[in-house]
CSV table of C-alpha atoms and ligand atoms in Angstrom, one decimal:
chain,number,residue,atom,x,y,z
A,242,MET,CA,27.7,-2.1,-7.0
A,243,ALA,CA,24.8,-0.5,-4.9
A,244,GLU,CA,23.8,3.0,-5.7
A,245,ILE,CA,25.1,5.4,-3.1
A,246,VAL,CA,21.9,8.0,-4.0
A,247,PHE,CA,18.5,6.5,-4.6
A,248,GLY,CA,15.1,7.7,-5.0
A,249,PRO,CA,13.1,9.8,-4.2
A,250,VAL,CA,11.2,7.1,-2.3
A,251,PRO,CA,8.0,7.5,-0.4
A,252,SER,CA,8.2,7.2,3.8
A,253,ARG,CA,5.1,7.6,6.0
A,254,ARG,CA,7.2,9.3,8.6
A,255,LEU,CA,9.3,11.6,6.3
A,256,GLY,CA,7.2,12.2,3.1
A,257,ARG,CA,9.5,11.8,0.3
A,258,SER,CA,13.2,11.0,1.0
A,259,LEU,CA,16.0,11.1,-1.4
A,260,GLY,CA,17.9,8.1,0.0
A,261,ILE,CA,21.7,7.7,0.8
A,262,ASN,CA,23.1,4.4,1.0
A,263,ASN,CA,26.6,4.8,2.6
A,264,ILE,CA,27.1,1.5,3.9
A,265,PRO,CA,28.0,-1.0,0.8
A,266,PRO,CA,27.0,-4.7,1.2
A,267,PRO,CA,27.4,-7.1,2.4
A,268,LYS,CA,25.0,-5.8,5.3
A,269,ARG,CA,27.0,-4.5,8.2
A,270,CYS,CA,25.3,-3.9,11.5
A,271,SER,CA,25.6,-3.8,15.4
A,272,TYR,CA,22.4,-5.7,15.6
A,273,SER,CA,21.1,-8.7,13.8
A,274,CYS,CA,17.4,-8.0,14.6
A,275,ILE,CA,15.1,-11.1,14.3
A,276,TYR,CA,12.5,-8.8,11.8
A,277,CYS,CA,15.1,-7.1,9.6
A,278,GLN,CA,14.0,-6.7,6.3
A,279,LEU,CA,17.5,-6.8,5.0
A,280,GLY,CA,18.0,-10.7,6.2
A,281,ALA,CA,20.6,-11.8,8.4
A,282,THR,CA,23.4,-9.4,9.3
A,283,LYS,CA,26.6,-10.6,7.5
A,284,ILE,CA,29.1,-8.5,9.3
A,285,LEU,CA,28.2,-7.9,12.8
A,286,THR,CA,30.3,-5.1,14.3
A,287,VAL,CA,30.9,-1.9,16.3
A,288,GLU,CA,33.9,-0.8,14.7
A,289,ARG,CA,33.3,2.4,12.4
A,290,SER,CA,35.0,2.2,9.2
A,291,ARG,CA,35.3,4.5,6.0
A,292,PHE,CA,33.4,3.1,2.9
A,293,TYR,CA,32.8,5.9,0.4
A,294,ASP,CA,34.9,8.7,-0.2
A,295,THR,CA,32.9,11.8,0.4
A,296,GLU,CA,34.2,13.0,-3.2
A,297,ILE,CA,32.1,10.1,-4.5
A,298,LEU,CA,28.8,10.8,-2.5
A,299,ARG,CA,29.1,14.6,-3.6
A,300,LYS,CA,29.5,13.6,-7.4
A,301,ALA,CA,26.5,11.3,-7.1
A,302,LEU,CA,24.6,13.7,-5.3
A,303,GLY,CA,25.2,16.7,-7.6
A,304,GLU,CA,24.3,14.2,-10.7
A,305,LYS,CA,21.3,13.4,-9.0
A,306,LEU,CA,20.1,16.8,-8.1
A,307,ILE,CA,20.5,18.1,-11.8
A,308,GLU,CA,18.2,15.0,-12.7
A,309,ILE,CA,15.3,15.7,-10.3
A,310,ASP,CA,13.5,18.7,-9.0
A,311,GLU,CA,14.2,19.7,-5.4
A,312,ASP,CA,10.5,20.0,-4.9
A,313,GLU,CA,10.1,16.2,-5.8
A,314,PHE,CA,11.6,15.2,-2.2
A,315,ASP,CA,11.2,16.4,1.4
A,316,TYR,CA,14.5,15.1,3.1
A,317,ILE,CA,17.8,13.7,2.2
A,318,THR,CA,17.9,10.5,4.4
A,319,PHE,CA,20.8,8.2,5.4
A,320,VAL,CA,18.9,4.7,5.2
A,321,PRO,CA,21.6,2.3,4.0
A,322,ASP,CA,21.9,-1.6,3.9
A,323,GLY,CA,23.0,-1.8,7.5
A,324,GLU,CA,23.8,0.7,10.5
A,325,PRO,CA,24.5,4.2,9.3
A,326,THR,CA,26.6,5.2,12.2
A,327,LEU,CA,29.3,2.7,11.3
A,328,ASP,CA,30.6,4.9,8.9
A,329,GLU,CA,33.2,7.1,10.2
A,330,SER,CA,32.9,9.5,7.4
A,331,LEU,CA,29.2,10.2,8.1
A,332,GLY,CA,29.9,14.0,9.6
A,333,GLU,CA,32.0,14.8,6.4
A,334,HIS,CA,29.2,13.3,4.2
A,335,VAL,CA,26.5,15.4,5.9
A,336,LYS,CA,28.7,18.4,5.6
A,337,ALA,CA,29.1,17.9,1.6
A,338,ILE,CA,25.3,17.6,1.3
A,339,ARG,CA,24.8,20.7,3.0
A,340,GLU,CA,26.9,22.4,0.4
A,341,LEU,CA,24.8,21.0,-2.3
A,342,SER,CA,21.2,21.2,-1.0
A,343,ASP,CA,19.1,23.2,1.5
A,344,LYS,CA,16.7,20.3,2.2
A,345,PRO,CA,16.7,18.8,5.7
A,346,ILE,CA,19.0,15.8,6.1
A,347,ALA,CA,17.6,12.9,8.2
A,348,ILE,CA,19.1,9.6,9.8
A,349,LEU,CA,17.7,6.3,10.8
A,350,THR,CA,20.1,4.7,13.2
A,351,ASN,CA,19.5,1.5,15.6
A,352,SER,CA,21.4,4.3,18.0
A,353,THR,CA,23.7,1.4,19.2
A,354,LEU,CA,26.8,3.7,19.1
A,355,ILE,CA,24.9,6.7,20.3
A,356,SER,CA,27.1,6.5,23.7
A,357,LYS,CA,30.1,7.5,21.6
A,358,GLU,CA,31.3,11.0,21.6
A,359,ASP,CA,32.1,11.0,18.0
A,360,VAL,CA,29.2,9.3,17.0
A,361,ARG,CA,26.6,11.8,18.8
A,362,GLY,CA,28.8,14.7,17.2
A,363,ASP,CA,28.1,13.2,13.8
A,364,LEU,CA,24.5,13.0,14.6
A,365,MET,CA,24.2,16.6,15.9
A,366,GLU,CA,24.8,17.7,12.5
A,367,PHE,CA,21.6,16.1,11.0
A,368,ASN,CA,17.9,17.9,11.0
A,369,LEU,CA,16.0,14.7,12.1
A,370,VAL,CA,17.2,11.3,14.0
A,371,SER,CA,15.4,8.4,14.2
A,372,ILE,CA,16.5,6.0,16.9
A,373,LYS,CA,15.3,2.5,17.6
A,374,LEU,CA,14.0,1.1,21.1
A,375,ASP,CA,12.5,-2.2,20.8
A,376,ALA,CA,13.3,-3.3,24.3
A,377,ALA,CA,14.1,-1.9,27.8
A,378,SER,CA,15.1,-5.1,29.5
A,379,GLU,CA,18.1,-7.1,28.7
A,380,LYS,CA,16.5,-10.3,27.9
A,381,VAL,CA,14.3,-9.0,25.6
A,382,TRP,CA,16.7,-6.7,23.8
A,383,LYS,CA,19.1,-9.6,23.4
A,384,ARG,CA,16.1,-11.8,21.8
A,385,ILE,CA,14.9,-9.3,19.6
A,386,ASN,CA,18.0,-7.3,18.6
A,387,ARG,CA,20.6,-9.9,19.0
A,388,PRO,CA,23.1,-7.1,19.8
A,389,HIS,CA,26.9,-7.4,19.2
A,390,PRO,CA,28.4,-9.0,22.5
A,391,SER,CA,30.4,-6.0,23.6
A,392,LEU,CA,27.2,-3.6,23.5
A,393,ASN,CA,25.4,-2.7,26.7
A,394,LEU,CA,21.7,-1.8,26.9
A,395,GLU,CA,22.1,0.7,29.7
A,396,GLU,CA,25.0,2.6,28.0
A,397,ILE,CA,22.8,3.1,24.7
A,398,LEU,CA,19.9,4.1,26.9
A,399,ASP,CA,22.3,6.8,28.7
A,400,GLY,CA,23.6,7.8,25.4
A,401,MET,CA,20.1,8.5,23.9
A,402,ARG,CA,19.4,10.7,27.2
A,403,ILE,CA,22.6,12.8,26.7
A,404,PHE,CA,21.8,13.3,23.0
A,405,ARG,CA,18.4,14.4,23.4
A,406,ARG,CA,19.9,16.8,26.0
A,407,ASP,CA,22.3,18.3,23.6
A,408,PHE,CA,20.3,17.9,20.2
A,409,SER,CA,18.0,20.7,18.9
A,410,GLY,CA,16.7,18.8,15.9
A,411,LYS,CA,13.7,16.5,15.6
A,412,LEU,CA,14.1,13.4,17.4
A,413,ILE,CA,11.7,10.6,16.9
A,414,SER,CA,12.1,6.9,17.9
A,415,GLU,CA,10.8,3.6,16.6
A,416,THR,CA,9.5,0.7,18.4
A,417,MET,CA,9.1,-2.5,16.6
A,418,LEU,CA,6.1,-4.9,18.0
A,419,ILE,CA,7.0,-8.7,17.6
A,420,ASP,CA,4.1,-10.7,18.8
A,421,GLY,CA,5.5,-13.0,22.0
A,422,VAL,CA,9.1,-11.3,22.0
A,423,ASN,CA,8.6,-7.6,23.2
A,424,SER,CA,4.6,-7.2,23.1
A,425,GLU,CA,4.2,-8.2,27.1
A,426,ARG,CA,2.3,-5.4,28.7
A,427,SER,CA,5.2,-5.1,31.4
A,428,GLU,CA,8.1,-4.6,28.6
A,429,ILE,CA,5.7,-2.1,26.5
A,430,GLY,CA,5.6,-0.2,29.7
A,431,ARG,CA,9.1,-0.3,30.5
A,432,ILE,CA,9.9,0.9,27.1
A,433,ALA,CA,7.5,3.9,27.5
A,434,GLU,CA,9.4,4.6,30.8
A,435,GLU,CA,12.7,5.0,29.2
A,436,LEU,CA,11.1,6.9,26.3
A,437,SER,CA,9.3,9.6,28.7
A,438,LYS,CA,13.2,10.1,29.7
A,439,ILE,CA,14.4,10.5,26.2
A,440,GLU,CA,11.3,12.7,25.4
A,441,PRO,CA,11.2,12.2,21.5
A,442,ASP,CA,9.2,14.5,19.4
A,443,LYS,CA,7.4,11.5,18.1
A,444,ALA,CA,7.5,8.0,19.2
A,445,TYR,CA,6.4,5.5,16.4
A,446,ILE,CA,5.3,2.0,17.3
A,447,ALA,CA,5.8,0.0,14.4
A,448,ILE,CA,4.9,-3.8,13.1
A,449,PRO,CA,7.2,-5.4,10.4
A,450,THR,CA,5.3,-5.1,7.0
A,451,ARG,CA,7.8,-6.9,4.8
A,452,PRO,CA,9.5,-10.5,5.1
A,453,PRO,CA,11.6,-10.4,8.4
A,454,ALA,CA,14.8,-12.1,8.5
A,455,GLU,CA,13.5,-15.2,10.7
A,456,SER,CA,10.5,-16.8,9.3
A,457,TRP,CA,8.9,-17.4,12.6
A,458,VAL,CA,8.6,-13.6,13.4
A,459,LYS,CA,4.8,-12.5,13.6
A,460,PRO,CA,3.8,-8.7,13.9
A,461,ALA,CA,1.8,-8.2,17.3
A,462,ASP,CA,-2.1,-8.3,16.8
A,463,GLU,CA,-4.4,-5.2,16.7
A,464,GLU,CA,-5.3,-5.8,20.5
A,465,LYS,CA,-1.3,-5.3,21.4
A,466,LEU,CA,-1.2,-2.2,19.2
A,467,VAL,CA,-4.0,-0.5,21.1
A,468,GLU,CA,-2.6,-1.5,24.3
A,469,SER,CA,1.0,-0.5,23.5
A,470,TYR,CA,-0.6,2.7,22.0
A,471,GLU,CA,-2.6,3.3,25.2
A,472,ILE,CA,0.8,2.8,27.3
A,473,PHE,CA,3.0,5.1,25.5
A,474,SER,CA,0.2,7.9,25.4
A,475,GLU,CA,0.2,7.5,29.2
A,476,SER,CA,3.8,8.2,29.2
A,477,LEU,CA,4.4,10.4,26.3
A,478,GLY,CA,1.1,12.2,25.5
A,479,ARG,CA,-1.5,11.2,23.0
A,480,ASP,CA,-0.2,13.9,20.5
A,481,ARG,CA,3.6,12.0,20.7
A,482,VAL,CA,2.5,8.7,19.6
A,483,GLU,CA,1.6,7.0,16.4
A,484,LEU,CA,1.2,3.7,14.7
A,485,LEU,CA,3.3,2.9,11.9
A,486,ILE,CA,1.5,-0.5,10.5
A,487,GLY,CA,2.3,-0.3,6.9
A,488,TYR,CA,-0.8,1.9,5.3
A,489,GLU,CA,0.1,5.0,3.3
A,490,GLY,CA,-2.2,7.5,5.1
A,491,ALA,CA,-0.5,10.5,3.6
A,492,GLY,CA,-2.9,10.1,0.2
A,493,PHE,CA,-5.9,11.0,2.3
A,494,LYS,CA,-7.2,14.4,2.9
A,495,LEU,CA,-9.2,15.5,6.0
A,496,GLY,CA,-12.4,16.8,5.3
A,497,GLY,CA,-13.2,15.2,2.1
A,498,ASP,CA,-14.8,11.4,2.0
A,499,PRO,CA,-15.5,10.8,5.7
A,500,ILE,CA,-14.8,6.9,5.2
A,501,LYS,CA,-11.3,8.1,4.0
A,502,ASP,CA,-10.8,10.5,6.8
A,503,LEU,CA,-11.9,7.4,9.5
A,504,LEU,CA,-9.7,5.1,7.9
A,505,SER,CA,-6.4,7.7,7.9
A,506,ILE,CA,-7.1,8.5,11.3
A,507,ALA,CA,-7.4,4.9,12.3
A,508,THR,CA,-4.1,4.2,10.6
A,509,ILE,CA,-2.1,6.0,13.1
A,510,HIS,CA,-4.2,6.4,16.1
A,511,PRO,CA,-7.0,4.0,17.6
A,512,ILE,CA,-10.1,5.8,17.7
A,513,ARG,CA,-12.7,5.4,20.5
A,514,LEU,CA,-15.6,4.2,19.1
A,515,ASP,CA,-17.7,7.0,20.4
A,516,TYR,CA,-15.4,9.7,18.6
A,517,ALA,CA,-15.8,7.7,15.3
A,518,HIS,CA,-19.5,8.1,15.9
A,519,GLN,CA,-19.2,11.7,16.2
A,520,ILE,CA,-16.9,12.0,12.8
A,521,LEU,CA,-19.3,10.0,10.7
A,522,SER,CA,-22.5,11.3,11.9
A,523,LYS,CA,-21.4,14.7,10.7
A,524,SER,CA,-22.0,13.2,7.2
A,525,ILE,CA,-23.8,10.0,7.5
A,526,GLN,CA,-27.2,8.6,8.8
A,527,ASN,CA,-26.1,5.4,10.1
A,528,PRO,CA,-22.8,5.3,11.6
A,529,ASP,CA,-23.3,1.9,13.2
A,530,GLU,CA,-24.1,0.3,9.8
A,531,LEU,CA,-20.8,1.6,8.1
A,532,ILE,CA,-18.5,0.7,10.8
A,533,GLU,CA,-20.0,-3.0,10.7
A,534,ARG,CA,-19.5,-2.7,7.1
A,535,LEU,CA,-15.8,-1.7,7.6
A,536,VAL,CA,-15.3,-4.6,10.0
A,537,ASP,CA,-16.6,-7.0,7.7
A,538,LEU,CA,-14.7,-5.8,4.6
A,539,GLY,CA,-11.6,-6.5,6.8
A,540,GLU,CA,-10.4,-2.7,6.8
A,541,ILE,CA,-11.0,-2.3,10.6
A,542,ARG,CA,-11.5,-4.0,13.9
A,543,LEU,CA,-12.9,-3.4,17.2
A,544,VAL,CA,-10.7,-4.0,20.1
A,545,GLU,CA,-11.7,-3.6,23.7
A,546,TYR,CA,-9.3,-2.1,26.3
A,547,ARG,CA,-10.0,-1.3,29.9
A,548,GLY,CA,-14.0,-1.4,29.3
A,549,ARG,CA,-13.9,1.0,26.0
A,550,THR,CA,-13.9,-0.1,22.4
A,551,PHE,CA,-11.4,1.2,20.0
A,552,LEU,CA,-11.4,1.0,16.1
A,553,VAL,CA,-8.2,0.4,14.9
A,554,ARG,CA,-6.9,-0.2,11.2
A,555,ARG,CA,-6.2,-3.8,10.4
A,556,ARG,CA,-2.7,-4.5,10.0
A,557,GLU,CA,-1.6,-4.7,6.6
A,558,ARG,CA,-1.9,-8.5,5.3
A,559,ARG,CA,0.7,-9.7,2.9
A,560,GLU,CA,0.1,-11.9,-0.2
A,561,GLY,CA,1.0,-15.3,0.2
B,52,SF4,S1,19.4,-2.5,13.1
B,52,SF4,FE1,18.2,-2.2,11.2
B,52,SF4,S2,19.6,-2.9,9.7
B,52,SF4,FE2,20.6,-3.7,11.7
B,52,SF4,S3,19.5,-5.5,11.9
B,52,SF4,FE3,18.1,-4.3,13.1
B,52,SF4,S4,16.7,-3.8,11.5
B,52,SF4,FE4,18.4,-4.6,10.4
């Protein structure tokens, strides 16, 4: 049987998370995303059900909290083998967790059920909610997320906007960029426009870094990452957009090693070449030479976008 409480596990967005797996296998979801790292959806459904009794969660979490120190993690995060809002006991679970720990509670949801009032009510209990928006046009949405036939994209977008209006916690969004599927400039523009109406505190642009459900799925390339970053930034503001391309940047400390500083920034934002020069020239005599070396080593790529050169961290390369 899968463990209901696991970790702590490192997370780029949330620091270290103590994970809650509230949906037992087989994988149950309202989407069957082509890039899902959990493989194909075994039960495609929009029906909410009860899985674990809240007392089981309370006991498992209580035991875990005796084993580990509270400062070993930053969030308690619902990140199950499927879609966590399919759990009808979600709200009760969160209340039980609050009785055991003062840590902020987060959830990573595909947001397909967010137009339902009971689901929004449960999500309101969280400190941080991460929603998914991979497409803003019907055709692309169906291709990338392969939704349950009863779902409606407009309703989901409406639900997201209503939730944003009422939710006082931190709302973040994630958009997974798949080469040739949702990576067209026009689609990125539409997604950015929808996100600007939802106003997430942070919008992440991600690429798959683990084996996807469909073997033909390819992550968007660096050119597309820079383009999407720029389009999102125009709609949402630069400080609200970040890349999630599989590198753990958190270990780098700004102000120490200039190369690490540069790579650490390039991991989450494409950097204009002139700005990279500025950073490096404070401590290095020949920034051009160093940048060339980092390109040769495959650490970064130089990408032209609208007459400017950007330096971007290369996508994570997998073995094999
Ligand atoms: S929503 Fe999440 S769990 Fe469901 S299929 Fe997509 S990536 Fe997988």
